[in-house]
Short mmCIF file of C-alpha atoms in Angstrom, two decimals:
data_model
loop_
_atom_site.label_atom_id
_atom_site.label_comp_id
_atom_site.label_asym_id
_atom_site.label_seq_id
_atom_site.Cartn_x
_atom_site.Cartn_y
_atom_site.Cartn_z
CA GLY A 68 14.58 -0.48 -8.08
CA ALA A 69 13.85 0.97 -4.65
CA VAL A 70 13.85 -1.99 -2.10
CA VAL A 71 12.07 -1.58 1.53
CA SER A 72 13.50 -5.03 3.99
CA GLN A 73 10.80 -5.50 6.92
CA HIS A 74 11.21 -7.72 9.74
CA PRO A 75 10.20 -9.67 11.25
CA SER A 76 7.43 -10.83 8.55
CA TRP A 77 5.89 -12.91 11.48
CA VAL A 78 6.13 -12.65 14.86
CA ILE A 79 4.08 -14.28 17.49
CA CYS A 80 4.04 -12.76 21.16
CA LYS A 81 2.26 -13.30 24.40
CA SER A 82 -0.57 -10.58 25.67
CA GLY A 83 0.96 -7.74 27.32
CA THR A 84 4.67 -7.91 25.99
CA SER A 85 6.08 -4.96 23.46
CA VAL A 86 6.79 -6.29 19.50
CA LYS A 87 9.15 -4.39 17.56
CA ILE A 88 8.90 -4.36 13.47
CA GLU A 89 11.86 -2.83 11.36
CA CYS A 90 11.64 -1.38 8.12
CA ARG A 91 14.78 -0.39 6.22
CA SER A 92 15.20 1.24 2.67
CA LEU A 93 18.40 -0.99 1.41
CA ASP A 94 19.23 1.42 -1.65
CA PHE A 95 17.75 4.92 -1.29
CA GLN A 96 17.34 8.04 1.15
CA ALA A 97 13.20 7.43 2.76
CA THR A 98 12.47 11.23 4.12
CA THR A 99 8.98 9.83 4.93
CA MET A 100 7.81 6.52 5.89
CA PHE A 101 3.87 5.72 6.50
CA TRP A 102 2.71 2.84 8.47
CA TYR A 103 -0.17 0.57 7.13
CA ARG A 104 -2.60 -2.17 9.19
CA GLN A 105 -4.09 -4.33 7.05
CA PHE A 106 -7.63 -5.98 7.99
CA PRO A 107 -8.91 -9.04 6.97
CA LYS A 108 -10.70 -8.65 3.74
CA GLN A 109 -7.72 -6.43 2.72
CA SER A 110 -8.26 -3.23 3.57
CA LEU A 111 -5.51 -1.18 4.32
CA MET A 112 -5.50 1.45 7.05
CA LEU A 113 -2.95 4.15 7.22
CA MET A 114 -1.63 4.42 11.07
CA ALA A 115 0.67 7.16 10.86
CA THR A 116 3.16 9.11 8.55
CA SER A 117 6.69 9.69 9.90
CA ASN A 118 9.72 11.81 8.80
CA GLU A 119 13.24 11.81 9.62
CA GLY A 120 13.95 13.49 13.17
CA SER A 121 10.82 14.38 13.77
CA LYS A 122 7.59 12.61 15.57
CA ALA A 123 5.27 10.66 14.04
CA THR A 124 1.84 12.35 12.50
CA TYR A 125 -0.64 9.64 13.34
CA GLU A 126 -4.20 9.59 11.76
CA GLN A 127 -7.07 9.69 13.59
CA GLY A 128 -8.40 6.94 15.99
CA VAL A 129 -4.65 5.38 16.01
CA GLU A 130 -3.06 5.15 19.82
CA LYS A 131 -0.05 7.17 19.64
CA ASP A 132 1.14 5.72 22.94
CA LYS A 133 0.19 2.03 21.57
CA PHE A 134 2.06 2.01 18.24
CA LEU A 135 5.51 3.93 18.79
CA ILE A 136 6.96 4.95 15.38
CA ASN A 137 10.83 5.85 15.56
CA HIS A 138 12.18 7.25 12.51
CA ALA A 139 15.62 8.11 14.13
CA SER A 140 17.21 8.08 10.46
CA LEU A 141 16.84 8.12 6.49
CA THR A 142 16.75 4.57 6.14
CA LEU A 143 15.28 2.93 9.41
CA SER A 144 12.03 3.24 10.80
CA THR A 145 10.49 1.43 14.15
CA LEU A 146 6.73 0.39 15.00
CA THR A 147 6.88 -0.49 18.49
CA VAL A 148 3.26 -2.35 19.59
CA THR A 149 3.44 -1.91 23.23
CA SER A 150 1.25 -4.39 25.37
CA ALA A 151 -0.10 -5.86 22.54
CA HIS A 152 -3.48 -7.58 23.08
CA PRO A 153 -4.81 -9.97 20.70
CA GLU A 154 -6.97 -7.62 18.77
CA ASP A 155 -3.54 -6.00 17.88
CA SER A 156 -3.34 -9.10 15.55
CA SER A 157 -2.66 -8.12 11.99
CA PHE A 158 -0.65 -7.47 9.18
CA TYR A 159 1.60 -4.62 9.48
CA ILE A 160 2.84 -3.12 5.80
CA CYS A 161 5.65 0.03 5.64
CA SER A 162 6.09 1.96 2.82
CA ALA A 163 9.00 4.48 2.15
CA ARG A 164 8.83 7.50 -0.31
CA GLU A 165 12.12 8.43 -1.72
CA GLN A 166 13.68 11.92 -1.44
CA GLY A 167 13.90 14.45 -3.93
CA ALA A 168 13.62 13.52 -7.91
CA GLN A 169 13.42 9.83 -7.40
CA ALA A 170 10.29 10.28 -5.69
CA HIS A 171 8.49 10.90 -9.25
CA ILE A 172 9.54 7.67 -10.56
CA TYR A 173 9.26 5.01 -7.98
CA GLY A 174 6.91 6.81 -5.83
CA TYR A 175 6.39 4.64 -2.87
CA THR A 176 8.10 1.64 -1.85
CA PHE A 177 6.69 -1.23 -0.09
CA GLY A 178 7.94 -3.75 2.63
CA SER A 179 6.61 -7.41 2.50
CA GLY A 180 4.64 -7.03 5.83
CA THR A 181 4.53 -8.50 9.15
CA ARG A 182 2.00 -10.71 10.26
CA LEU A 183 1.53 -10.22 14.23
CA THR A 184 -0.14 -12.43 16.31
CA VAL A 185 -0.74 -12.02 19.78
CA VAL A 186 -1.97 -15.13 21.85
CA GLY B 264 -11.09 14.64 1.61
CA ASN B 265 -10.07 12.49 -1.24
CA SER B 266 -11.11 8.81 -2.00
CA VAL B 267 -10.86 5.90 -3.69
CA THR B 268 -13.83 3.53 -4.91
CA GLN B 269 -12.82 -0.02 -6.11
CA MET B 270 -15.29 -2.61 -7.41
CA GLU B 271 -15.56 -5.49 -4.94
CA GLY B 272 -14.85 -8.90 -5.20
CA PRO B 273 -13.69 -11.54 -5.51
CA VAL B 274 -13.54 -11.55 -9.21
CA THR B 275 -13.22 -15.27 -10.61
CA LEU B 276 -11.92 -15.75 -13.94
CA SER B 277 -10.86 -18.65 -16.17
CA GLU B 278 -7.33 -18.58 -17.27
CA GLU B 279 -7.24 -16.05 -20.62
CA ALA B 280 -10.51 -14.35 -19.92
CA PHE B 281 -10.83 -10.46 -20.21
CA LEU B 282 -10.28 -8.67 -16.82
CA THR B 283 -11.86 -4.92 -15.91
CA ILE B 284 -11.49 -3.83 -12.55
CA ASN B 285 -13.36 -0.53 -11.86
CA CYS B 286 -11.64 2.33 -9.73
CA THR B 287 -13.08 5.80 -9.43
CA TYR B 288 -11.79 8.64 -7.20
CA THR B 289 -13.23 12.02 -5.63
CA ALA B 290 -10.29 14.58 -5.36
CA THR B 291 -9.55 18.27 -5.81
CA GLY B 292 -7.25 18.70 -8.38
CA TYR B 293 -5.39 16.07 -10.13
CA PRO B 294 -3.89 13.19 -8.18
CA SER B 295 -1.69 10.86 -9.53
CA LEU B 296 -3.21 7.46 -9.50
CA PHE B 297 -1.80 3.72 -9.05
CA TRP B 298 -2.31 0.60 -9.29
CA TYR B 299 -0.80 -1.56 -6.50
CA VAL B 300 -0.81 -5.93 -6.79
CA GLN B 301 -0.76 -7.81 -3.17
CA TYR B 302 -0.03 -11.54 -3.51
CA PRO B 303 -0.61 -13.83 -0.84
CA GLY B 304 1.45 -13.03 2.48
CA GLU B 305 3.74 -10.07 0.94
CA GLY B 306 3.51 -6.67 0.64
CA LEU B 307 2.09 -4.08 -1.96
CA GLN B 308 4.18 -4.13 -5.41
CA LEU B 309 3.51 -1.09 -7.98
CA LEU B 310 1.89 -2.15 -11.33
CA LEU B 311 1.46 0.85 -13.15
CA LYS B 312 1.00 4.66 -12.43
CA ALA B 313 -0.45 7.70 -14.64
CA THR B 314 0.17 11.27 -13.46
CA LYS B 315 -1.81 13.35 -15.48
CA ALA B 316 -5.15 13.56 -17.44
CA ASP B 317 -5.51 10.98 -20.39
CA ASP B 318 -2.16 9.21 -19.21
CA LYS B 319 -1.89 5.48 -20.04
CA GLY B 320 -0.33 3.39 -17.57
CA SER B 321 0.80 -0.46 -18.58
CA ASN B 322 2.73 -3.43 -16.93
CA LYS B 323 2.94 -6.67 -17.22
CA GLY B 324 0.00 -6.66 -20.03
CA PHE B 325 -2.38 -4.69 -17.46
CA GLU B 326 -3.01 -1.14 -18.58
CA ALA B 327 -5.10 1.70 -16.89
CA THR B 328 -6.03 5.28 -18.50
CA TYR B 329 -5.91 8.24 -16.29
CA ARG B 330 -9.83 9.40 -16.97
CA LYS B 331 -10.16 13.14 -15.67
CA GLU B 332 -14.06 13.18 -17.43
CA THR B 333 -15.41 10.01 -15.52
CA THR B 334 -12.54 10.74 -12.70
CA SER B 335 -11.68 6.76 -13.21
CA PHE B 336 -8.58 4.94 -13.64
CA HIS B 337 -10.39 1.02 -14.78
CA LEU B 338 -7.79 -1.56 -14.85
CA GLU B 339 -7.98 -3.83 -17.39
CA LYS B 340 -6.11 -7.00 -19.18
CA GLY B 341 -6.89 -8.98 -21.97
CA SER B 342 -5.89 -12.18 -20.93
CA VAL B 343 -5.56 -13.35 -17.54
CA GLN B 344 -3.05 -16.35 -16.46
CA VAL B 345 -3.10 -18.20 -13.02
CA SER B 346 -0.05 -16.21 -11.86
CA ASP B 347 -2.31 -12.94 -11.70
CA SER B 348 -4.29 -14.56 -9.45
CA ALA B 349 -3.79 -11.67 -6.03
CA VAL B 350 -5.37 -8.82 -4.53
CA TYR B 351 -5.04 -5.45 -6.68
CA PHE B 352 -5.39 -1.83 -5.21
CA CYS B 353 -6.10 1.51 -6.65
CA ALA B 354 -4.68 4.52 -5.05
CA LEU B 355 -4.28 7.93 -5.32
CA ARG B 356 -1.45 10.57 -4.13
CA ASP B 357 -3.01 13.17 -1.59
CA GLY B 358 -1.57 16.29 -2.40
CA GLY B 359 -1.11 17.16 1.11
CA ALA B 360 2.25 18.03 3.13
CA THR B 361 2.84 13.76 3.40
CA ASN B 362 1.87 13.11 -0.16
CA LYS B 363 0.32 9.77 1.82
CA LEU B 364 -1.58 7.42 -0.56
CA ILE B 365 -5.07 6.56 -0.37
CA PHE B 366 -6.00 3.05 -1.23
CA GLY B 367 -9.27 1.63 -2.26
CA THR B 368 -10.33 -1.57 -0.60
CA GLY B 369 -8.74 -3.86 -2.91
CA THR B 370 -10.15 -6.66 -5.03
CA LEU B 371 -9.53 -10.33 -4.78
CA LEU B 372 -8.81 -11.78 -8.67
CA ALA B 373 -8.62 -15.63 -8.60
CA VAL B 374 -8.03 -16.86 -12.19
CA GLN B 375 -8.98 -20.43 -12.34
CA PRO B 376 -7.07 -22.76 -15.07
#
């Protein structure tokens, strides 16, 4: 089946620094990637949708200048948390949607998540 | 807009008990429906799905039937195991241009030996 590799799995950074999270589709081409933030007590919030080669579409209330998303190729999307602060500490998960007919079979494949802690 | 409502947890069961996690949805048309499972510290894994009314998705002993008349997609398992302890998310695929997934709030299941 489809596999999405997300790195790092956890990161601790100092307040004011930036952190980049990578999401790679290993054996398929992902035309669309989604970035989620998971809050305590489980709830998943969709932050943005990115399509290869175009600007990401951010959900209402998500700061696009703070959460920079790049989807430069069909197998790689990155989320950069700029000038991170403690309130940005969270679990971030990416998801990739396969191109073409495979989308109906596998649909959406999720990365294993990144635990970000800002101190 | 489209939305998913999921029963709140946590749900605590003894091993071999019967499990039901309720999920209802609000949507225009007939969206595809999914159940995802998240084990501690991990991302989400697809558990099962159904793409049209009356479809039954099943996997690893879990089942859910797409009920159009009640707009529901309840997750069931006849006999749970300790290894089933996880968070379960109900989701629908939004029919817009992005086909994004809309999730319920998740239900924590704890199975005790």
